[in-house]
Short mmCIF file of C-alpha atoms in Angstrom, two decimals:
data_model
loop_
_atom_site.label_atom_id
_atom_site.label_comp_id
_atom_site.label_asym_id
_atom_site.label_seq_id
_atom_site.Cartn_x
_atom_site.Cartn_y
_atom_site.Cartn_z
CA UNK A 19 -5.93 14.84 28.52
CA UNK A 20 -4.58 17.26 25.94
CA UNK A 21 -0.99 18.15 26.79
CA UNK A 22 -0.92 21.92 27.22
CA UNK A 23 2.28 23.94 27.49
CA UNK A 24 3.74 27.34 28.30
CA UNK A 25 7.00 28.52 26.83
CA UNK A 26 9.33 30.75 28.84
CA UNK A 27 7.81 34.01 27.64
CA UNK A 28 4.26 32.80 28.21
CA UNK A 29 5.26 31.47 31.63
CA UNK A 30 6.55 34.83 32.78
CA UNK A 31 3.31 36.52 31.69
CA UNK A 32 1.20 33.82 33.34
CA UNK A 33 3.27 34.10 36.53
CA UNK A 34 2.70 37.85 36.66
CA UNK A 35 -1.03 37.29 36.20
CA UNK A 36 -1.04 34.73 39.02
CA UNK A 37 0.69 37.15 41.37
CA UNK A 38 -1.55 40.06 40.38
CA UNK A 39 -4.71 38.05 41.08
CA UNK A 40 -3.44 35.99 44.03
CA UNK A 41 -4.98 33.94 45.62
CA UNK A 42 -7.50 33.51 42.78
CA UNK A 43 -6.50 30.55 40.64
CA UNK A 44 -6.05 30.92 36.87
CA UNK A 45 -8.92 29.79 34.69
CA UNK A 46 -8.55 26.33 33.17
CA UNK A 47 -10.92 24.14 31.21
CA UNK A 48 -11.61 20.58 30.18
CA UNK A 49 -9.71 17.79 31.91
CA UNK A 50 -7.55 20.26 33.79
CA UNK A 51 -10.42 21.25 36.05
CA UNK A 52 -10.55 17.72 37.45
CA UNK A 53 -6.76 17.42 37.44
CA UNK A 54 -6.55 20.55 39.58
CA UNK A 55 -9.09 19.19 42.07
CA UNK A 56 -7.43 15.78 42.26
CA UNK A 57 -3.91 17.13 42.81
CA UNK A 58 -5.16 19.55 45.44
CA UNK A 59 -6.92 16.74 47.26
CA UNK A 60 -4.00 14.33 47.44
CA UNK A 61 -1.61 17.16 48.32
CA UNK A 62 -3.90 18.06 51.21
CA UNK A 63 -3.97 14.41 52.26
CA UNK A 64 -0.17 14.16 52.24
CA UNK A 65 0.13 17.24 54.45
CA UNK A 66 -2.51 15.93 56.86
CA UNK A 67 -0.79 12.55 57.12
CA UNK A 68 2.68 14.06 57.60
CA UNK A 69 3.78 13.44 61.23
CA UNK A 70 4.03 16.73 63.10
CA UNK A 71 7.26 15.76 64.84
CA UNK A 72 9.07 14.46 61.77
CA UNK A 73 12.57 15.88 61.29
CA UNK A 74 12.49 16.02 57.48
CA UNK A 75 8.99 17.35 56.87
CA UNK A 76 9.79 18.92 53.50
CA UNK A 77 11.29 15.69 52.20
CA UNK A 78 8.33 13.68 53.48
CA UNK A 79 5.97 15.93 51.54
CA UNK A 80 8.13 15.88 48.41
CA UNK A 81 8.51 12.09 48.34
CA UNK A 82 4.91 11.19 49.11
CA UNK A 83 3.39 13.84 46.89
CA UNK A 84 5.80 12.78 44.16
CA UNK A 85 4.65 9.15 44.31
CA UNK A 86 0.99 10.15 44.10
CA UNK A 87 1.63 12.62 41.28
CA UNK A 88 3.65 10.02 39.37
CA UNK A 89 0.91 7.42 39.60
CA UNK A 90 -1.85 9.92 38.88
CA UNK A 91 -0.34 11.36 35.71
CA UNK A 92 0.43 7.93 34.28
CA UNK A 93 -3.28 7.17 34.54
CA UNK A 94 -4.20 10.24 32.47
CA UNK A 95 -4.91 9.47 28.79
CA UNK A 96 -2.42 11.28 26.60
CA UNK A 97 0.33 11.54 29.21
CA UNK A 98 3.59 9.81 28.32
CA UNK A 99 7.36 10.12 28.67
CA UNK A 100 7.43 12.67 25.87
CA UNK A 101 5.16 14.93 27.91
CA UNK A 102 7.17 14.25 31.08
CA UNK A 103 10.33 15.38 29.27
CA UNK A 104 8.68 18.60 28.11
CA UNK A 105 9.52 21.42 30.53
CA UNK A 106 6.74 23.54 29.02
CA UNK A 107 4.14 21.01 30.19
CA UNK A 108 5.40 21.29 33.77
CA UNK A 109 5.32 25.08 33.48
CA UNK A 110 1.67 24.93 32.49
CA UNK A 111 0.82 22.54 35.30
CA UNK A 112 2.71 24.64 37.85
CA UNK A 113 1.43 28.10 36.91
CA UNK A 114 -1.97 27.51 35.36
CA UNK A 115 -3.32 24.39 37.05
CA UNK A 116 -2.05 24.15 40.63
CA UNK A 117 0.03 27.24 41.48
CA UNK A 118 -1.47 27.17 44.97
CA UNK A 119 0.02 23.71 45.55
CA UNK A 120 3.46 24.98 44.52
CA UNK A 121 2.94 28.07 46.70
CA UNK A 122 2.25 25.88 49.75
CA UNK A 123 5.76 24.47 49.39
CA UNK A 124 7.81 27.32 47.94
CA UNK A 125 5.82 30.53 48.24
CA UNK A 126 3.74 32.26 45.62
CA UNK A 127 6.55 34.16 43.87
CA UNK A 128 9.44 31.67 43.69
CA UNK A 129 9.86 31.69 39.91
CA UNK A 130 12.56 29.02 39.72
CA UNK A 131 10.23 26.40 41.19
CA UNK A 132 7.39 27.38 38.86
CA UNK A 133 9.06 27.92 35.50
CA UNK A 134 12.39 29.74 35.17
CA UNK A 135 14.87 26.93 35.96
CA UNK A 136 13.81 23.57 34.47
CA UNK A 137 15.80 21.49 36.97
CA UNK A 138 14.11 23.37 39.80
CA UNK A 139 10.49 23.22 38.57
CA UNK A 140 9.07 21.51 41.63
CA UNK A 141 6.39 19.28 40.12
CA UNK A 142 8.77 18.21 37.37
CA UNK A 143 11.51 17.34 39.86
CA UNK A 144 9.12 15.29 42.00
CA UNK A 145 7.85 13.28 39.05
CA UNK A 146 11.33 12.52 37.75
CA UNK A 147 12.66 11.72 41.20
CA UNK A 148 10.05 8.99 41.51
CA UNK A 149 10.56 7.81 37.93
CA UNK A 150 14.31 7.41 38.48
CA UNK A 151 13.64 5.64 41.79
CA UNK A 152 10.77 3.40 40.65
CA UNK A 153 10.88 -0.12 42.07
CA UNK A 154 7.91 -1.64 40.23
CA UNK A 155 4.98 -0.45 42.34
CA UNK A 156 4.01 2.42 44.63
CA UNK A 157 4.40 0.52 47.90
CA UNK A 158 7.91 -0.77 47.18
CA UNK A 159 9.02 2.60 45.81
CA UNK A 160 7.67 4.38 48.89
CA UNK A 161 9.61 1.97 51.12
CA UNK A 162 12.85 2.93 49.36
CA UNK A 163 12.16 6.67 49.34
CA UNK A 164 11.15 6.63 53.01
CA UNK A 165 14.62 5.46 53.98
CA UNK A 166 16.17 7.95 56.46
CA UNK A 167 19.24 8.27 54.24
CA UNK A 168 17.37 10.41 51.71
CA UNK A 169 16.82 14.16 51.95
CA UNK A 170 15.69 16.99 49.68
CA UNK A 171 19.32 17.17 48.48
CA UNK A 172 18.97 13.60 47.21
CA UNK A 173 16.32 14.79 44.75
CA UNK A 174 18.72 17.28 43.18
CA UNK A 175 21.70 14.90 43.22
CA UNK A 176 19.72 12.18 41.48
CA UNK A 177 18.28 14.35 38.72
CA UNK A 178 21.16 16.64 37.89
CA UNK A 179 23.77 14.04 36.98
CA UNK A 180 22.83 12.96 33.50
CA UNK A 181 25.87 11.48 31.77
CA UNK A 182 27.15 12.22 28.28
CA UNK A 183 25.50 9.05 27.04
CA UNK A 184 22.15 9.94 28.57
CA UNK A 185 20.40 8.52 31.60
CA UNK A 186 20.50 4.79 32.31
CA UNK A 187 17.16 4.50 34.11
CA UNK A 188 17.74 1.08 35.65
CA UNK A 189 21.14 2.14 36.96
CA UNK A 190 19.54 5.03 38.83
CA UNK A 191 16.89 2.72 40.24
CA UNK A 192 19.50 0.25 41.48
CA UNK A 193 21.50 3.09 43.02
CA UNK A 194 18.43 4.23 44.94
CA UNK A 195 17.66 0.67 46.03
CA UNK A 196 21.15 -0.17 47.27
CA UNK A 197 21.71 3.20 48.90
CA UNK A 198 18.47 2.80 50.86
CA UNK A 199 19.81 -0.49 52.24
CA UNK A 200 23.12 0.87 53.58
CA UNK A 201 22.87 0.65 57.40
CA UNK A 202 22.48 4.07 58.98
CA UNK A 203 25.50 3.66 61.25
CA UNK A 204 27.69 2.68 58.29
CA UNK A 205 26.42 5.67 56.33
CA UNK A 206 27.02 8.10 59.18
CA UNK A 207 30.57 6.82 59.76
CA UNK A 208 31.32 7.02 56.04
CA UNK A 209 30.01 10.55 55.64
CA UNK A 210 32.03 11.76 58.65
CA UNK A 211 35.21 10.89 56.81
CA UNK A 212 34.44 12.71 53.55
CA UNK A 213 36.08 16.02 52.69
CA UNK A 214 32.86 18.00 53.11
CA UNK A 215 29.28 17.41 54.14
CA UNK A 216 28.17 17.70 50.52
CA UNK A 217 30.48 14.83 49.50
CA UNK A 218 28.51 12.03 51.14
CA UNK A 219 28.26 8.47 49.84
CA UNK A 220 25.26 9.17 47.61
CA UNK A 221 26.95 12.03 45.78
CA UNK A 222 30.19 10.09 45.44
CA UNK A 223 28.37 7.11 43.88
CA UNK A 224 26.54 9.45 41.50
CA UNK A 225 29.85 11.06 40.50
CA UNK A 226 31.42 7.65 39.90
CA UNK A 227 28.50 6.67 37.68
CA UNK A 228 28.79 9.90 35.68
CA UNK A 229 32.47 9.20 35.00
CA UNK A 230 32.26 5.44 34.38
CA UNK A 231 29.18 5.50 32.16
CA UNK A 232 31.18 7.51 29.62
CA UNK A 233 33.40 4.51 28.89
CA UNK A 234 31.26 1.59 30.14
CA UNK A 235 27.78 0.63 29.02
CA UNK A 236 26.23 -0.60 32.30
CA UNK A 237 24.07 -3.12 30.45
CA UNK A 238 27.22 -4.78 29.06
CA UNK A 239 28.96 -4.96 32.44
CA UNK A 240 29.59 -8.51 33.70
CA UNK A 241 26.39 -9.32 35.61
CA UNK A 242 24.50 -6.42 34.02
CA UNK A 243 23.37 -3.12 35.48
CA UNK A 244 22.78 -4.55 38.93
CA UNK A 245 26.40 -5.67 39.31
CA UNK A 246 27.60 -2.44 37.72
CA UNK A 247 25.89 -0.50 40.51
CA UNK A 248 27.23 -2.82 43.20
CA UNK A 249 30.70 -2.17 41.79
CA UNK A 250 30.11 1.59 42.09
CA UNK A 251 29.46 1.20 45.80
CA UNK A 252 32.49 -1.07 46.16
CA UNK A 253 34.66 1.56 44.43
CA UNK A 254 33.31 4.07 46.95
CA UNK A 255 34.32 1.74 49.79
CA UNK A 256 30.97 0.29 50.79
CA UNK A 257 29.80 -3.28 50.24
CA UNK A 258 26.11 -3.67 49.36
#
């Protein structure tokens, strides 16, 4: 797969073309024809398998589509972390390759989730959410992400808190693992006592990590990154 990109100016033009010709999909060639078909197929499968009575339907779709997208792109020759960190690649994928998939989730003209706000580009956010939550394989990762403690807000809180010293990937993965194991009754009681609904345990732990990672290298913490994360939860008042 050749990594194709769209810069901001090109994205706006491509978005206008998509809207003008909706629902006709933009023309693509080469490997991206198959990539389009494959992503459409597993997105359709996720929606079909989503329980009709589930309370958090949007999160279910985001998490399960994210896992499949993550695995699928890693199996494409030429895809790597450099491509994953390139917002212009996600713009191309969102507007040129599968804009209909994005439209199913966010509507056909929601520019922020296609290209205009990098942190909001939907396919990008799904891929990175899974990458920062990865537990070694798809099944184990899915088990963590399926925990009832996670919501669509968790995706934003996880991705938007890069520290001054960068992102410690393993720290994020341990945070996701331990948070998923906090008993639901403990979590509910804890969140009731926070100042606002947005200041739940997950956000508090992420804030603590942002502050502490400035002065502490988690890998050098006594016991390593795992114990560093456990200490974050302890500082927040929860034993894990």
